Amino acid sequence: MTQPVPASIAAIKRPIDPLWTYYLLKAAATTVAFPVTALVLYFRFHTMRYDFGAEGLRMSWGILFRNEVLLNYARIQDIHLRSNAIERALGLARIEIQTASGSSSSVMTLEGLADPEAMRDYLYSRMHGATDHKQADTLTTVLLEVAAELKTVRLALEKRA
Amino acid sequence: MSRLLLKWLRVPHEPAPPEGSPDSIKIFRAGANYYRWRLVVWVFSWFGSMVPLLLSALFVMGLHKLPPLARALILAGEVLFFAWLVLLLPFSYLMQRLNYEQRWYIVTDRSLRIRAGIWSVEELTMTFANIQDIRITSGPLQKFLGLADLEVASAGGGSTGPKGEQIASSHIACFAGVDNAEQIRDLIQDRLRHYRDAGLGDPNTAPATPTVDQAAANLLAEARALRAAASA
């Protein structure tokens, strides 16, 4: 029943390079703490991995402090597409995904995607309520009806006996 | 001027509606009075930042024991800050206008999408299957202007701060400053009615539709049972 993942989505494993530029700017904004934040973000950028499966997605980053988040598409509650002017100048946008968990902050933030809008559409299409539950096809329906007919015949037969 | 600013800040064009049947798409905008409401709030917040500045300047002038140089430096700093605020005035005024213009509330048969913001552009997509409650709020001034905020919440934590105050939750989609909140509410409620399993959901908990193989096996079992019943 799970649909295959489009090749363009399944191919995404790493964030795109402009994200590193953005991280450098972000680190520069911390002025004195630049060496520390730059180092932290360097490792974050270089260890960030995505994996878009048929059922859900996985994102991991970090070496010393390792993080790995797994999320089922069906559990997505809302999708935020956010960007500030600096990110847009670099062609970036963040996708923040919310589940029904207790925190008000997002469960997962997808950064450095080449086409954030396409990703948003993909996630939306997999989300609960975006499409109907798959309808049974006609052959299955006919078979089920024949079975139901046979059952009534059997029940009538048993009653007569 | 505003076109240039939008281009310069690379604000994306009007948002694309989420997938859904095309004739169900309804796009709502903030009410015309929302702009006036923003202006009022903006004027008040401007004076709100002005008053402490003036008070502190008066206070510093009243301190006679302070060395004259220190006093002059502090006052110069305050004058500079004041000049900065005045300089920003036209810019922040333009922002109020743009913030009003750059707002879209899209409702389709399955989901809603909200786009807002200039410097920081935010777009939220939610399916109706995940919606928990709808809330309409309006203060006295908003009421006078015929406005209301419509909030649609999905499940999950609106966490509370250390003092128990509500922190703005990203689980809430806010139709800010609409003048037809009741109409939007009715529309959303009507669409919600189509989801009997609305709320916290997993499609796997819905009754599974059998595959062809299962249906065929079912038919075979039924046929065998019939023969058993007939030969008995």
mmCIF file with all atom_site columns, N, CA and C in Angstrom, chain B residues 9-62:
data_model
loop_
_atom_site.group_PDB
_atom_site.id
_atom_site.type_symbol
_atom_site.label_atom_id
_atom_site.label_alt_id
_atom_site.label_comp_id
_atom_site.label_asym_id
_atom_site.label_entity_id
_atom_site.label_seq_id
_atom_site.pdbx_PDB_ins_code
_atom_site.Cartn_x
_atom_site.Cartn_y
_atom_site.Cartn_z
_atom_site.occupancy
_atom_site.B_iso_or_equiv
_atom_site.pdbx_formal_charge
_atom_site.auth_seq_id
_atom_site.auth_comp_id
_atom_site.auth_asym_id
_atom_site.auth_atom_id
_atom_site.pdbx_PDB_model_num
ATOM 1   N N  . LEU B 1 9  ? 14.296  41.769 -0.748 1.00 0.00 ? 9  LEU B N  1
ATOM 2   C CA . LEU B 1 9  ? 14.266  40.771 0.330  1.00 0.00 ? 9  LEU B CA 1
ATOM 3   C C  . LEU B 1 9  ? 13.911  39.383 -0.192 1.00 0.00 ? 9  LEU B C  1
ATOM 4   N N  . ARG B 1 10 ? 13.727  39.281 -1.509 1.00 0.00 ? 10 ARG B N  1
ATOM 5   C CA . ARG B 1 10 ? 13.396  38.011 -2.160 1.00 0.00 ? 10 ARG B CA 1
ATOM 6   C C  . ARG B 1 10 ? 12.192  37.314 -1.528 1.00 0.00 ? 10 ARG B C  1
ATOM 7   N N  . VAL B 1 11 ? 11.192  38.112 -1.283 1.00 0.00 ? 11 VAL B N  1
ATOM 8   C CA . VAL B 1 11 ? 9.967   37.517 -0.750 1.00 0.00 ? 11 VAL B CA 1
ATOM 9   C C  . VAL B 1 11 ? 9.304   36.734 -1.877 1.00 0.00 ? 11 VAL B C  1
ATOM 10  N N  . PRO B 1 12 ? 9.015   35.444 -1.658 1.00 0.00 ? 12 PRO B N  1
ATOM 11  C CA . PRO B 1 12 ? 8.419   34.653 -2.732 1.00 0.00 ? 12 PRO B CA 1
ATOM 12  C C  . PRO B 1 12 ? 7.046   35.172 -3.137 1.00 0.00 ? 12 PRO B C  1
ATOM 13  N N  . HIS B 1 13 ? 6.623   34.794 -4.347 1.00 0.00 ? 13 HIS B N  1
ATOM 14  C CA . HIS B 1 13 ? 5.310   35.217 -4.832 1.00 0.00 ? 13 HIS B CA 1
ATOM 15  C C  . HIS B 1 13 ? 4.209   34.575 -4.014 1.00 0.00 ? 13 HIS B C  1
ATOM 16  N N  . GLU B 1 14 ? 3.025   34.910 -4.403 1.00 0.00 ? 14 GLU B N  1
ATOM 17  C CA . GLU B 1 14 ? 1.834   34.349 -3.767 1.00 0.00 ? 14 GLU B CA 1
ATOM 18  C C  . GLU B 1 14 ? 1.977   32.838 -3.608 1.00 0.00 ? 14 GLU B C  1
ATOM 19  N N  . PRO B 1 15 ? 1.597   32.288 -2.451 1.00 0.00 ? 15 PRO B N  1
ATOM 20  C CA . PRO B 1 15 ? 1.827   30.859 -2.224 1.00 0.00 ? 15 PRO B CA 1
ATOM 21  C C  . PRO B 1 15 ? 0.929   29.987 -3.107 1.00 0.00 ? 15 PRO B C  1
ATOM 22  N N  . ALA B 1 16 ? 1.458   28.827 -3.472 1.00 0.00 ? 16 ALA B N  1
ATOM 23  C CA . ALA B 1 16 ? 0.655   27.872 -4.242 1.00 0.00 ? 16 ALA B CA 1
ATOM 24  C C  . ALA B 1 16 ? -0.263  27.137 -3.275 1.00 0.00 ? 16 ALA B C  1
ATOM 25  N N  . PRO B 1 17 ? -1.522  26.958 -3.644 1.00 0.00 ? 17 PRO B N  1
ATOM 26  C CA . PRO B 1 17 ? -2.410  26.223 -2.737 1.00 0.00 ? 17 PRO B CA 1
ATOM 27  C C  . PRO B 1 17 ? -1.993  24.766 -2.663 1.00 0.00 ? 17 PRO B C  1
ATOM 28  N N  . PRO B 1 18 ? -2.210  24.121 -1.504 1.00 0.00 ? 18 PRO B N  1
ATOM 29  C CA . PRO B 1 18 ? -1.871  22.705 -1.399 1.00 0.00 ? 18 PRO B CA 1
ATOM 30  C C  . PRO B 1 18 ? -2.759  21.873 -2.323 1.00 0.00 ? 18 PRO B C  1
ATOM 31  N N  . GLU B 1 19 ? -2.300  20.700 -2.662 1.00 0.00 ? 19 GLU B N  1
ATOM 32  C CA . GLU B 1 19 ? -3.064  19.828 -3.546 1.00 0.00 ? 19 GLU B CA 1
ATOM 33  C C  . GLU B 1 19 ? -4.449  19.564 -2.979 1.00 0.00 ? 19 GLU B C  1
ATOM 34  N N  . GLY B 1 20 ? -5.406  19.569 -3.832 1.00 0.00 ? 20 GLY B N  1
ATOM 35  C CA . GLY B 1 20 ? -6.772  19.336 -3.402 1.00 0.00 ? 20 GLY B CA 1
ATOM 36  C C  . GLY B 1 20 ? -7.634  19.601 -4.614 1.00 0.00 ? 20 GLY B C  1
ATOM 37  N N  . SER B 1 21 ? -8.934  19.334 -4.524 1.00 0.00 ? 21 SER B N  1
ATOM 38  C CA . SER B 1 21 ? -9.741  19.553 -5.713 1.00 0.00 ? 21 SER B CA 1
ATOM 39  C C  . SER B 1 21 ? -9.795  21.055 -5.977 1.00 0.00 ? 21 SER B C  1
ATOM 40  N N  . PRO B 1 22 ? -9.524  21.451 -7.234 1.00 0.00 ? 22 PRO B N  1
ATOM 41  C CA . PRO B 1 22 ? -9.304  22.860 -7.566 1.00 0.00 ? 22 PRO B CA 1
ATOM 42  C C  . PRO B 1 22 ? -10.489 23.772 -7.222 1.00 0.00 ? 22 PRO B C  1
ATOM 43  N N  . ASP B 1 23 ? -11.708 23.277 -7.387 1.00 0.00 ? 23 ASP B N  1
ATOM 44  C CA . ASP B 1 23 ? -12.851 24.167 -7.159 1.00 0.00 ? 23 ASP B CA 1
ATOM 45  C C  . ASP B 1 23 ? -13.137 24.378 -5.677 1.00 0.00 ? 23 ASP B C  1
ATOM 46  N N  . SER B 1 24 ? -12.401 23.656 -4.804 1.00 0.00 ? 24 SER B N  1
ATOM 47  C CA . SER B 1 24 ? -12.642 23.826 -3.372 1.00 0.00 ? 24 SER B CA 1
ATOM 48  C C  . SER B 1 24 ? -11.723 24.875 -2.771 1.00 0.00 ? 24 SER B C  1
ATOM 49  N N  . ILE B 1 25 ? -10.770 25.365 -3.578 1.00 0.00 ? 25 ILE B N  1
ATOM 50  C CA . ILE B 1 25 ? -9.778  26.288 -3.031 1.00 0.00 ? 25 ILE B CA 1
ATOM 51  C C  . ILE B 1 25 ? -10.390 27.662 -2.770 1.00 0.00 ? 25 ILE B C  1
ATOM 52  N N  . LYS B 1 26 ? -10.253 28.118 -1.533 1.00 0.00 ? 26 LYS B N  1
ATOM 53  C CA . LYS B 1 26 ? -10.724 29.445 -1.172 1.00 0.00 ? 26 LYS B CA 1
ATOM 54  C C  . LYS B 1 26 ? -9.568  30.202 -0.542 1.00 0.00 ? 26 LYS B C  1
ATOM 55  N N  . ILE B 1 27 ? -9.316  31.394 -1.047 1.00 0.00 ? 27 ILE B N  1
ATOM 56  C CA . ILE B 1 27 ? -8.219  32.183 -0.509 1.00 0.00 ? 27 ILE B CA 1
ATOM 57  C C  . ILE B 1 27 ? -8.793  33.364 0.263  1.00 0.00 ? 27 ILE B C  1
ATOM 58  N N  . PHE B 1 28 ? -8.457  33.452 1.543  1.00 0.00 ? 28 PHE B N  1
ATOM 59  C CA . PHE B 1 28 ? -8.912  34.559 2.376  1.00 0.00 ? 28 PHE B CA 1
ATOM 60  C C  . PHE B 1 28 ? -7.749  35.505 2.624  1.00 0.00 ? 28 PHE B C  1
ATOM 61  N N  . ARG B 1 29 ? -8.092  36.771 2.815  1.00 0.00 ? 29 ARG B N  1
ATOM 62  C CA . ARG B 1 29 ? -7.079  37.772 3.136  1.00 0.00 ? 29 ARG B CA 1
ATOM 63  C C  . ARG B 1 29 ? -7.480  38.472 4.422  1.00 0.00 ? 29 ARG B C  1
ATOM 64  N N  . ALA B 1 30 ? -6.499  39.147 5.014  1.00 0.00 ? 30 ALA B N  1
ATOM 65  C CA . ALA B 1 30 ? -6.813  39.918 6.225  1.00 0.00 ? 30 ALA B CA 1
ATOM 66  C C  . ALA B 1 30 ? -7.795  41.025 5.857  1.00 0.00 ? 30 ALA B C  1
ATOM 67  N N  . GLY B 1 31 ? -8.677  41.373 6.801  1.00 0.00 ? 31 GLY B N  1
ATOM 68  C CA . GLY B 1 31 ? -9.667  42.410 6.540  1.00 0.00 ? 31 GLY B CA 1
ATOM 69  C C  . GLY B 1 31 ? -9.019  43.766 6.344  1.00 0.00 ? 31 GLY B C  1
ATOM 70  N N  . ALA B 1 32 ? -9.719  44.661 5.629  1.00 0.00 ? 32 ALA B N  1
ATOM 71  C CA . ALA B 1 32 ? -9.161  45.982 5.315  1.00 0.00 ? 32 ALA B CA 1
ATOM 72  C C  . ALA B 1 32 ? -8.810  46.755 6.590  1.00 0.00 ? 32 ALA B C  1
ATOM 73  N N  . ASN B 1 33 ? -9.583  46.534 7.643  1.00 0.00 ? 33 ASN B N  1
ATOM 74  C CA . ASN B 1 33 ? -9.318  47.238 8.894  1.00 0.00 ? 33 ASN B CA 1
ATOM 75  C C  . ASN B 1 33 ? -8.105  46.695 9.631  1.00 0.00 ? 33 ASN B C  1
ATOM 76  N N  . TYR B 1 34 ? -7.626  45.519 9.206  1.00 0.00 ? 34 TYR B N  1
ATOM 77  C CA . TYR B 1 34 ? -6.466  44.930 9.871  1.00 0.00 ? 34 TYR B CA 1
ATOM 78  C C  . TYR B 1 34 ? -5.263  45.859 9.764  1.00 0.00 ? 34 TYR B C  1
ATOM 79  N N  . TYR B 1 35 ? -5.165  46.551 8.624  1.00 0.00 ? 35 TYR B N  1
ATOM 80  C CA . TYR B 1 35 ? -4.080  47.501 8.421  1.00 0.00 ? 35 TYR B CA 1
ATOM 81  C C  . TYR B 1 35 ? -4.172  48.625 9.448  1.00 0.00 ? 35 TYR B C  1
ATOM 82  N N  . ARG B 1 36 ? -5.389  49.133 9.658  1.00 0.00 ? 36 ARG B N  1
ATOM 83  C CA . ARG B 1 36 ? -5.580  50.205 10.649 1.00 0.00 ? 36 ARG B CA 1
ATOM 84  C C  . ARG B 1 36 ? -5.238  49.697 12.045 1.00 0.00 ? 36 ARG B C  1
ATOM 85  N N  . TRP B 1 37 ? -5.640  48.458 12.325 1.00 0.00 ? 37 TRP B N  1
ATOM 86  C CA . TRP B 1 37 ? -5.346  47.876 13.628 1.00 0.00 ? 37 TRP B CA 1
ATOM 87  C C  . TRP B 1 37 ? -3.841  47.776 13.855 1.00 0.00 ? 37 TRP B C  1
ATOM 88  N N  . ARG B 1 38 ? -3.137  47.334 12.816 1.00 0.00 ? 38 ARG B N  1
ATOM 89  C CA . ARG B 1 38 ? -1.673  47.238 12.913 1.00 0.00 ? 38 ARG B CA 1
ATOM 90  C C  . ARG B 1 38 ? -1.064  48.603 13.177 1.00 0.00 ? 38 ARG B C  1
ATOM 91  N N  . LEU B 1 39 ? -1.618  49.652 12.499 1.00 0.00 ? 39 LEU B N  1
ATOM 92  C CA . LEU B 1 39 ? -1.086  51.003 12.683 1.00 0.00 ? 39 LEU B CA 1
ATOM 93  C C  . LEU B 1 39 ? -1.254  51.462 14.124 1.00 0.00 ? 39 LEU B C  1
ATOM 94  N N  . VAL B 1 40 ? -2.422  51.177 14.688 1.00 0.00 ? 40 VAL B N  1
ATOM 95  C CA . VAL B 1 40 ? -2.674  51.573 16.078 1.00 0.00 ? 40 VAL B CA 1
ATOM 96  C C  . VAL B 1 40 ? -1.664  50.892 17.004 1.00 0.00 ? 40 VAL B C  1
ATOM 97  N N  . VAL B 1 41 ? -1.511  49.583 16.821 1.00 0.00 ? 41 VAL B N  1
ATOM 98  C CA . VAL B 1 41 ? -0.562  48.832 17.654 1.00 0.00 ? 41 VAL B CA 1
ATOM 99  C C  . VAL B 1 41 ? 0.853   49.380 17.480 1.00 0.00 ? 41 VAL B C  1
ATOM 100 N N  . TRP B 1 42 ? 1.170   49.714 16.231 1.00 0.00 ? 42 TRP B N  1
ATOM 101 C CA . TRP B 1 42 ? 2.493   50.215 15.911 1.00 0.00 ? 42 TRP B CA 1
ATOM 102 C C  . TRP B 1 42 ? 2.749   51.567 16.598 1.00 0.00 ? 42 TRP B C  1
ATOM 103 N N  . VAL B 1 43 ? 1.766   52.479 16.541 1.00 0.00 ? 43 VAL B N  1
ATOM 104 C CA . VAL B 1 43 ? 1.903   53.789 17.183 1.00 0.00 ? 43 VAL B CA 1
ATOM 105 C C  . VAL B 1 43 ? 2.093   53.617 18.683 1.00 0.00 ? 43 VAL B C  1
ATOM 106 N N  . PHE B 1 44 ? 1.280   52.735 19.264 1.00 0.00 ? 44 PHE B N  1
ATOM 107 C CA . PHE B 1 44 ? 1.379   52.520 20.710 1.00 0.00 ? 44 PHE B CA 1
ATOM 108 C C  . PHE B 1 44 ? 2.739   51.946 21.098 1.00 0.00 ? 44 PHE B C  1
ATOM 109 N N  . SER B 1 45 ? 3.230   51.000 20.326 1.00 0.00 ? 45 SER B N  1
ATOM 110 C CA . SER B 1 45 ? 4.511   50.395 20.685 1.00 0.00 ? 45 SER B CA 1
ATOM 111 C C  . SER B 1 45 ? 5.639   51.411 20.495 1.00 0.00 ? 45 SER B C  1
ATOM 112 N N  . TRP B 1 46 ? 5.459   52.318 19.511 1.00 0.00 ? 46 TRP B N  1
ATOM 113 C CA . TRP B 1 46 ? 6.488   53.338 19.297 1.00 0.00 ? 46 TRP B CA 1
ATOM 114 C C  . TRP B 1 46 ? 6.547   54.283 20.498 1.00 0.00 ? 46 TRP B C  1
ATOM 115 N N  . PHE B 1 47 ? 5.373   54.711 20.961 1.00 0.00 ? 47 PHE B N  1
ATOM 116 C CA . PHE B 1 47 ? 5.337   55.577 22.139 1.00 0.00 ? 47 PHE B CA 1
ATOM 117 C C  . PHE B 1 47 ? 5.787   54.810 23.375 1.00 0.00 ? 47 PHE B C  1
ATOM 118 N N  . GLY B 1 48 ? 5.486   53.503 23.364 1.00 0.00 ? 48 GLY B N  1
ATOM 119 C CA . GLY B 1 48 ? 5.910   52.669 24.480 1.00 0.00 ? 48 GLY B CA 1
ATOM 120 C C  . GLY B 1 48 ? 7.423   52.641 24.627 1.00 0.00 ? 48 GLY B C  1
ATOM 121 N N  . SER B 1 49 ? 8.138   52.696 23.501 1.00 0.00 ? 49 SER B N  1
ATOM 122 C CA . SER B 1 49 ? 9.594   52.701 23.593 1.00 0.00 ? 49 SER B CA 1
ATOM 123 C C  . SER B 1 49 ? 10.125  54.129 23.799 1.00 0.00 ? 49 SER B C  1
ATOM 124 N N  . MET B 1 50 ? 9.276   55.122 23.465 1.00 0.00 ? 50 MET B N  1
ATOM 125 C CA . MET B 1 50 ? 9.691   56.523 23.601 1.00 0.00 ? 50 MET B CA 1
ATOM 126 C C  . MET B 1 50 ? 9.653   56.973 25.070 1.00 0.00 ? 50 MET B C  1
ATOM 127 N N  . VAL B 1 51 ? 8.602   56.573 25.781 1.00 0.00 ? 51 VAL B N  1
ATOM 128 C CA . VAL B 1 51 ? 8.383   57.073 27.146 1.00 0.00 ? 51 VAL B CA 1
ATOM 129 C C  . VAL B 1 51 ? 9.549   56.740 28.097 1.00 0.00 ? 51 VAL B C  1
ATOM 130 N N  . PRO B 1 52 ? 9.984   55.454 28.171 1.00 0.00 ? 52 PRO B N  1
ATOM 131 C CA . PRO B 1 52 ? 11.110  55.177 29.070 1.00 0.00 ? 52 PRO B CA 1
ATOM 132 C C  . PRO B 1 52 ? 12.369  55.936 28.673 1.00 0.00 ? 52 PRO B C  1
ATOM 133 N N  . LEU B 1 53 ? 12.553  56.175 27.379 1.00 0.00 ? 53 LEU B N  1
ATOM 134 C CA . LEU B 1 53 ? 13.727  56.915 26.899 1.00 0.00 ? 53 LEU B CA 1
ATOM 135 C C  . LEU B 1 53 ? 13.708  58.341 27.449 1.00 0.00 ? 53 LEU B C  1
ATOM 136 N N  . LEU B 1 54 ? 12.558  58.998 27.341 1.00 0.00 ? 54 LEU B N  1
ATOM 137 C CA . LEU B 1 54 ? 12.410  60.371 27.841 1.00 0.00 ? 54 LEU B CA 1
ATOM 138 C C  . LEU B 1 54 ? 12.572  60.417 29.359 1.00 0.00 ? 54 LEU B C  1
ATOM 139 N N  . LEU B 1 55 ? 11.941  59.463 30.030 1.00 0.00 ? 55 LEU B N  1
ATOM 140 C CA . LEU B 1 55 ? 12.014  59.430 31.494 1.00 0.00 ? 55 LEU B CA 1
ATOM 141 C C  . LEU B 1 55 ? 13.450  59.279 31.968 1.00 0.00 ? 55 LEU B C  1
ATOM 142 N N  . SER B 1 56 ? 14.195  58.382 31.304 1.00 0.00 ? 56 SER B N  1
ATOM 143 C CA . SER B 1 56 ? 15.576  58.164 31.722 1.00 0.00 ? 56 SER B CA 1
ATOM 144 C C  . SER B 1 56 ? 16.419  59.418 31.435 1.00 0.00 ? 56 SER B C  1
ATOM 145 N N  . ALA B 1 57 ? 16.111  60.110 30.334 1.00 0.00 ? 57 ALA B N  1
ATOM 146 C CA . ALA B 1 57 ? 16.844  61.356 30.027 1.00 0.00 ? 57 ALA B CA 1
ATOM 147 C C  . ALA B 1 57 ? 16.596  62.398 31.115 1.00 0.00 ? 57 ALA B C  1
ATOM 148 N N  . LEU B 1 58 ? 15.329  62.537 31.538 1.00 0.00 ? 58 LEU B N  1
ATOM 149 C CA . LEU B 1 58 ? 14.979  63.478 32.607 1.00 0.00 ? 58 LEU B CA 1
ATOM 150 C C  . LEU B 1 58 ? 15.688  63.106 33.900 1.00 0.00 ? 58 LEU B C  1
ATOM 151 N N  . PHE B 1 59 ? 15.720  61.795 34.170 1.00 0.00 ? 59 PHE B N  1
ATOM 152 C CA . PHE B 1 59 ? 16.350  61.292 35.390 1.00 0.00 ? 59 PHE B CA 1
ATOM 153 C C  . PHE B 1 59 ? 17.843  61.648 35.412 1.00 0.00 ? 59 PHE B C  1
ATOM 154 N N  . VAL B 1 60 ? 18.515  61.405 34.262 1.00 0.00 ? 60 VAL B N  1
ATOM 155 C CA . VAL B 1 60 ? 19.956  61.681 34.173 1.00 0.00 ? 60 VAL B CA 1
ATOM 156 C C  . VAL B 1 60 ? 20.217  63.178 34.341 1.00 0.00 ? 60 VAL B C  1
ATOM 157 N N  . MET B 1 61 ? 19.336  64.019 33.758 1.00 0.00 ? 61 MET B N  1
ATOM 158 C CA . MET B 1 61 ? 19.507  65.465 33.882 1.00 0.00 ? 61 MET B CA 1
ATOM 159 C C  . MET B 1 61 ? 19.343  65.917 35.333 1.00 0.00 ? 61 MET B C  1
ATOM 160 N N  . GLY B 1 62 ? 18.548  65.175 36.085 1.00 0.00 ? 62 GLY B N  1
ATOM 161 C CA . GLY B 1 62 ? 18.311  65.531 37.479 1.00 0.00 ? 62 GLY B CA 1
ATOM 162 C C  . GLY B 1 62 ? 19.443  65.125 38.413 1.00 0.00 ? 62 GLY B C  1
#
